[in-house]
Coordinates of C-alpha atoms in Angstrom, one line a residue:
X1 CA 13.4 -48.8 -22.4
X2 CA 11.7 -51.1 -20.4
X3 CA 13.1 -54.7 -19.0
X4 CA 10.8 -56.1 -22.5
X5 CA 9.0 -55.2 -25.8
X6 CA 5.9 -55.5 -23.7
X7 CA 6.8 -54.1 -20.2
X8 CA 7.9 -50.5 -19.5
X9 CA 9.6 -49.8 -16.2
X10 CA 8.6 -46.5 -15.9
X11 CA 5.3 -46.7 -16.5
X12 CA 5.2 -49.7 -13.8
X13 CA 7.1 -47.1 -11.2
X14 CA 4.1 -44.4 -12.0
X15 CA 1.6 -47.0 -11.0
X16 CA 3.3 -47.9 -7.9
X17 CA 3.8 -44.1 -6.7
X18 CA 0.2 -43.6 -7.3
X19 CA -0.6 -46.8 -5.2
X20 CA 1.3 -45.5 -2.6
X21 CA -0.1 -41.6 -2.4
X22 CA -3.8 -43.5 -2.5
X23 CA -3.0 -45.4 0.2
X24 CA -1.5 -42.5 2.1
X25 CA -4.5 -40.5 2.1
X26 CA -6.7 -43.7 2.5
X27 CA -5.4 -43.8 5.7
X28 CA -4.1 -40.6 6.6
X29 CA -6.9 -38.3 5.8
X30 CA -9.5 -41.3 6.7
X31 CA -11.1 -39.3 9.9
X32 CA -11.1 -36.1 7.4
X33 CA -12.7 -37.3 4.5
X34 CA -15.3 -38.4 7.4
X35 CA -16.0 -34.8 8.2
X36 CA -16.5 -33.7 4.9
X37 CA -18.6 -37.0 4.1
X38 CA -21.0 -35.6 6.9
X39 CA -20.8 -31.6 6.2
X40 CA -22.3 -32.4 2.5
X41 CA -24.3 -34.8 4.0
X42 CA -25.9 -31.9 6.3
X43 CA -26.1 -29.5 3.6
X44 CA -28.1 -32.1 1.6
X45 CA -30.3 -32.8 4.2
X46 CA -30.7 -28.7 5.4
X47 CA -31.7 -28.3 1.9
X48 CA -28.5 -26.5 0.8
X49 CA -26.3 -26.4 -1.7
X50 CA -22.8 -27.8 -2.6
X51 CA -20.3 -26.3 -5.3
X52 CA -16.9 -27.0 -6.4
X53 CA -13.9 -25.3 -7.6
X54 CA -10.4 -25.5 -9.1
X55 CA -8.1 -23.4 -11.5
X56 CA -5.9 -25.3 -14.0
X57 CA -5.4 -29.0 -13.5
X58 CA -7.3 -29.0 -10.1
X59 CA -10.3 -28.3 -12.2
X60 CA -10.4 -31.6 -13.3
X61 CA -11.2 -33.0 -9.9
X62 CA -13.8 -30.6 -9.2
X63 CA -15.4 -31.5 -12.8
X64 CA -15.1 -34.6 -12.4
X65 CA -17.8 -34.9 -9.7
X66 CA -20.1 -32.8 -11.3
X67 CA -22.7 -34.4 -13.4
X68 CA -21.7 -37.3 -13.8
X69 CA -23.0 -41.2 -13.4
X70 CA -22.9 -42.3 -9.6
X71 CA -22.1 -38.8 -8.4
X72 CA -23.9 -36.8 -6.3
X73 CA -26.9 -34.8 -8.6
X74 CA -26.6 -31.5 -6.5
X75 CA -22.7 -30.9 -6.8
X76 CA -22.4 -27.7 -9.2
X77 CA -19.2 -26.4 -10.7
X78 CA -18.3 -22.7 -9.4
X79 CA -16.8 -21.4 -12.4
X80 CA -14.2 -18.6 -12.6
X81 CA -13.9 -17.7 -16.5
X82 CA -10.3 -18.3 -18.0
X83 CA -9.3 -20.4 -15.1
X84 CA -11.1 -23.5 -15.6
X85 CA -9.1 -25.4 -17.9
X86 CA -6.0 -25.1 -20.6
X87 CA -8.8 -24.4 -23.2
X88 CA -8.1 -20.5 -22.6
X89 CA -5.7 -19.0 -25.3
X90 CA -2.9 -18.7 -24.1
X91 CA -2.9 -21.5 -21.6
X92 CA -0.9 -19.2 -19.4
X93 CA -3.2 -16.4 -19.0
X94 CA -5.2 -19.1 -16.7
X95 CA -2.6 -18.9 -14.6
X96 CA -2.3 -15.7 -14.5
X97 CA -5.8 -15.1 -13.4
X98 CA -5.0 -17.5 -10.4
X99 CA -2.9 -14.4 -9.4
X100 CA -4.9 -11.9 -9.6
X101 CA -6.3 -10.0 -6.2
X102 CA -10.7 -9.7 -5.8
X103 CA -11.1 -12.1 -8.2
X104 CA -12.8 -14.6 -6.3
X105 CA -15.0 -12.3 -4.3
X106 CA -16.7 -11.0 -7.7
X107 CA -17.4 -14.6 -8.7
X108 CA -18.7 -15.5 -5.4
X109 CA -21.0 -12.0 -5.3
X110 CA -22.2 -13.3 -8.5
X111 CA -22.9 -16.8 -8.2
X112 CA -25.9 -18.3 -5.8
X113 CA -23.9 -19.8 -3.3
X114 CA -25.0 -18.6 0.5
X115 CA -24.9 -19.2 3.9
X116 CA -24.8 -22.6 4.9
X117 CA -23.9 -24.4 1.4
X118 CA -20.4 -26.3 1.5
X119 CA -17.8 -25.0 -1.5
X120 CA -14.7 -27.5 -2.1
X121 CA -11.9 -25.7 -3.2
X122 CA -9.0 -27.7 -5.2
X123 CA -5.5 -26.3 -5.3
X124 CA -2.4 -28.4 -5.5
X125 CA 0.1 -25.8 -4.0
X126 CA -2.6 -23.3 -2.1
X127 CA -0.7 -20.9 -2.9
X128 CA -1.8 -18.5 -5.2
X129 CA -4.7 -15.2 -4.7
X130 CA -7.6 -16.9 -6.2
X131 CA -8.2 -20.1 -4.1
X132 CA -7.0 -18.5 -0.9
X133 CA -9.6 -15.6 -1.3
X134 CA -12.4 -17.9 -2.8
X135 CA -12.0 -19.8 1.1
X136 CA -11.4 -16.5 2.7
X137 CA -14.8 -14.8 0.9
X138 CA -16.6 -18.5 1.1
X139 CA -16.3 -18.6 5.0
X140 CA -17.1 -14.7 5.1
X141 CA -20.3 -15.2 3.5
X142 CA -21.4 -18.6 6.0
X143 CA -20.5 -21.2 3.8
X144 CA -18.7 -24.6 5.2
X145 CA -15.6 -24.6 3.2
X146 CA -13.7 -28.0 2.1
X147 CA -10.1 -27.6 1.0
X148 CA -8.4 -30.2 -0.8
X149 CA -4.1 -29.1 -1.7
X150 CA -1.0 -30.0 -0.6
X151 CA 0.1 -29.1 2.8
X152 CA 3.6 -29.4 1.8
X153 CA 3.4 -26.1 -0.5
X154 CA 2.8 -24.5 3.2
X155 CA 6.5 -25.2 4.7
X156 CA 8.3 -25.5 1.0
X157 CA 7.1 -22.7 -0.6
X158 CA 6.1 -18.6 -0.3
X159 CA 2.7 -17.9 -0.9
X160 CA 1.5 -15.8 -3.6
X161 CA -1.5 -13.9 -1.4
X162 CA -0.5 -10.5 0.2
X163 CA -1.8 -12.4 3.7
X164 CA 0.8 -14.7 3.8
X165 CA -1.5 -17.2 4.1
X166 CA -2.1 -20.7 2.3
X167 CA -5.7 -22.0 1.5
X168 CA -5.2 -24.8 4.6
X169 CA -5.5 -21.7 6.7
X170 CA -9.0 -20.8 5.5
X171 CA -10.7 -23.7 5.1
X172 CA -13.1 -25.5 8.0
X173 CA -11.7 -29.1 6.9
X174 CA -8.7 -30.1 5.2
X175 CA -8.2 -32.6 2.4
X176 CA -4.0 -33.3 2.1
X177 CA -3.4 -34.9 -1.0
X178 CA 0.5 -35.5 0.0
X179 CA 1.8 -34.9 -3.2
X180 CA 5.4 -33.6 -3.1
X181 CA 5.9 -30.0 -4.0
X182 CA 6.9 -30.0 -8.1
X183 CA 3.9 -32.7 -8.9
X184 CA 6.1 -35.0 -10.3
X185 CA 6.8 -38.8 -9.1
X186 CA 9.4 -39.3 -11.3
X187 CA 13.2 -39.2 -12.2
X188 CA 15.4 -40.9 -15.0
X189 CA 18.8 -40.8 -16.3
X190 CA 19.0 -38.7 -19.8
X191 CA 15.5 -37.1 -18.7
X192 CA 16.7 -33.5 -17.4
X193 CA 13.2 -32.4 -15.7
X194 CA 11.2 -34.5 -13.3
X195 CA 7.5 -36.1 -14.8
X196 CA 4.7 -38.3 -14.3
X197 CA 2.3 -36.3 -12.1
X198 CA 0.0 -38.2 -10.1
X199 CA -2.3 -34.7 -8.7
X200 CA -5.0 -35.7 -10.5
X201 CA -5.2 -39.5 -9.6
X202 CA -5.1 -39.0 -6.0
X203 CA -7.1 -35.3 -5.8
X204 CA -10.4 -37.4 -7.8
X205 CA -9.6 -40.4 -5.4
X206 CA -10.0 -38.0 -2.4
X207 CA -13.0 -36.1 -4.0
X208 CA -14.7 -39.2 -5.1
X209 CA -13.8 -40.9 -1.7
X210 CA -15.8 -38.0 0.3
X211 CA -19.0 -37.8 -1.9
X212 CA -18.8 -41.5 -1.1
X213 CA -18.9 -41.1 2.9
X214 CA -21.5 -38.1 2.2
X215 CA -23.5 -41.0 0.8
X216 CA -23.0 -43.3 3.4
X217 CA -23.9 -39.9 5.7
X218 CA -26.7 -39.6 4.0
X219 CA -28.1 -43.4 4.7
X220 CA -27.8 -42.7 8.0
X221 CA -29.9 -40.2 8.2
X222 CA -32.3 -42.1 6.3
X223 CA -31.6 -39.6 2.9
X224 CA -31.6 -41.5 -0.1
X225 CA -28.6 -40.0 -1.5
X226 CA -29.8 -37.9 -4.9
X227 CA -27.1 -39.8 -7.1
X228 CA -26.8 -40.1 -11.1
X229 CA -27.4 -43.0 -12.6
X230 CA -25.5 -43.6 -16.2
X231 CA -27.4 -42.2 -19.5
X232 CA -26.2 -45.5 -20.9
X233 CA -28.3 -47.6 -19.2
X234 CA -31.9 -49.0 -19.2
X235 CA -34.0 -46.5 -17.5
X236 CA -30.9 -44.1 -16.7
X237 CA -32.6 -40.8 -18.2
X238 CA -36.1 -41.6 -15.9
X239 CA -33.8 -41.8 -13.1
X240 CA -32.3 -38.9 -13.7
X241 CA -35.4 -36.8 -14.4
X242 CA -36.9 -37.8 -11.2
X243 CA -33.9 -37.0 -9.4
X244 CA -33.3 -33.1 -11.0
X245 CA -37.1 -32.5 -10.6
X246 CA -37.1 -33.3 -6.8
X247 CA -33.7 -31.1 -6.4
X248 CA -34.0 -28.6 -9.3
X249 CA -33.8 -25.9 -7.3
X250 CA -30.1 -26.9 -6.0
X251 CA -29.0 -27.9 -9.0
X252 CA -27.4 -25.0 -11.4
X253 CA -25.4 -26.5 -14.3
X254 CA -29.2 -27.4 -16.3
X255 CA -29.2 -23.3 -16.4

């Protein structure tokens, strides 16, 4: 219970773990999110393209900047079927997939990404076949990869590819999202397991943090960044329009 009716402790301590991870990577990964900013920035401006991808809960983070009001119009979900969310029945067969060896070199032979387009790949532990071959195959074919995990999975745990690699060790930037290996922030007395993950909080912070430097990138250059304006608005669909018809031919979730 919390210290009132109206006030529970835990739920204060979840806040203030997030707080802290945000400001971690604020300032941690600061020169990082930087470089990233400034490789989508030069794909946008070399007229390439930029995808995204996660398995399981890291999917939300790569969703999360796809289509979507104030985001970035030519971000594109890379989709790998049965891994995207826990809508797959079972739920655990996604991460079963995440295991499983060539994988991500079909989806990548299948999909329109090429040489010179950026992919972000999102994976909390890095561990696992799928997102360490999806960088591996990515950077094979020319693309810039972007990897945003958890470098502590590297030292605390054994990866899952036969390589013996992590995805930090394919990627041409890394995003470290700090979170502590188990994804949980907290503990209590009479709760056996620990809870209250805060991966997703910080992964969109970071995600939504470089698509803002790519912006700013992007000024620089004297780009007007192709961004989303909200349906909800006055004049949000015309926006919109103008902005998929200029970049239609980068832009692959309207397909």
């Amino acid at each position: 219970m919390g210290d009132s009716a109206g006030e529970s402790k835990l739920a204060g301590q979840f806040f203030d773990a997030a707080i802290g991870l945000l400001q971690q990577v604020r300032d941690g990964d600061s020169a990082e999110i930087a470089r990233a900013g400034a490789a989508i920035a030069e794909a946008v401006a070399n007229g390439n393209r930029l995808f995204a991808f996660g398995a399981g809960h890291s999917s939300l983070a790569a969703q999360d900047v796809v289509y979507r009001a104030g985001g970035l119009a030519l971000m594109n979900l890379l989709v790998v079927p049965g891994v995207v969310g826990v809508d797959v029945m079972p739920a655990t067969l996604g991460s079963a997939l995440e295991r499983v060896d060539g994988l991500a070199g079909a989806v990548l032979d299948s999909s329109p990404a090429k040489a010179g387009d950026v992919l972000i790949i999102i994976s909390l532990s890095g561990r696992n076949a799928l997102p360490v071959e999806m960088a591996m195959n990515a950077r094979a074919l020319g693309l810039t990869v972007i990897g945003v995990t958890s470098v502590a999975y590297a030292t605390e745990t054994k990866s899952r590819h036969v390589s013996g690699t992590y995805l930090k060790d394919h990627c041409d930037i890394v995003l470290d999202s700090r979170i502590a290996v188990g994804d949980a922030e907290l503990t209590h007395e009479g709760i056996e397991a620990p809870f209250a993950p805060a991966s997703t909080v910080v992964t969109s912070a970071l995600m939504q943090a470089t698509l803002a430097a790519a912006a700013e990138d992007l000024v620089r250059r004297g780009i007007e960044p192709p961004l989303l304006r909200s349906g909800n608005v006055d004049g949000g669909h015309e926006w919109n329009g103008r902005v998929m018809t200029e970049y239609g031919d980068r832009i692959f979730y309207r397909h």
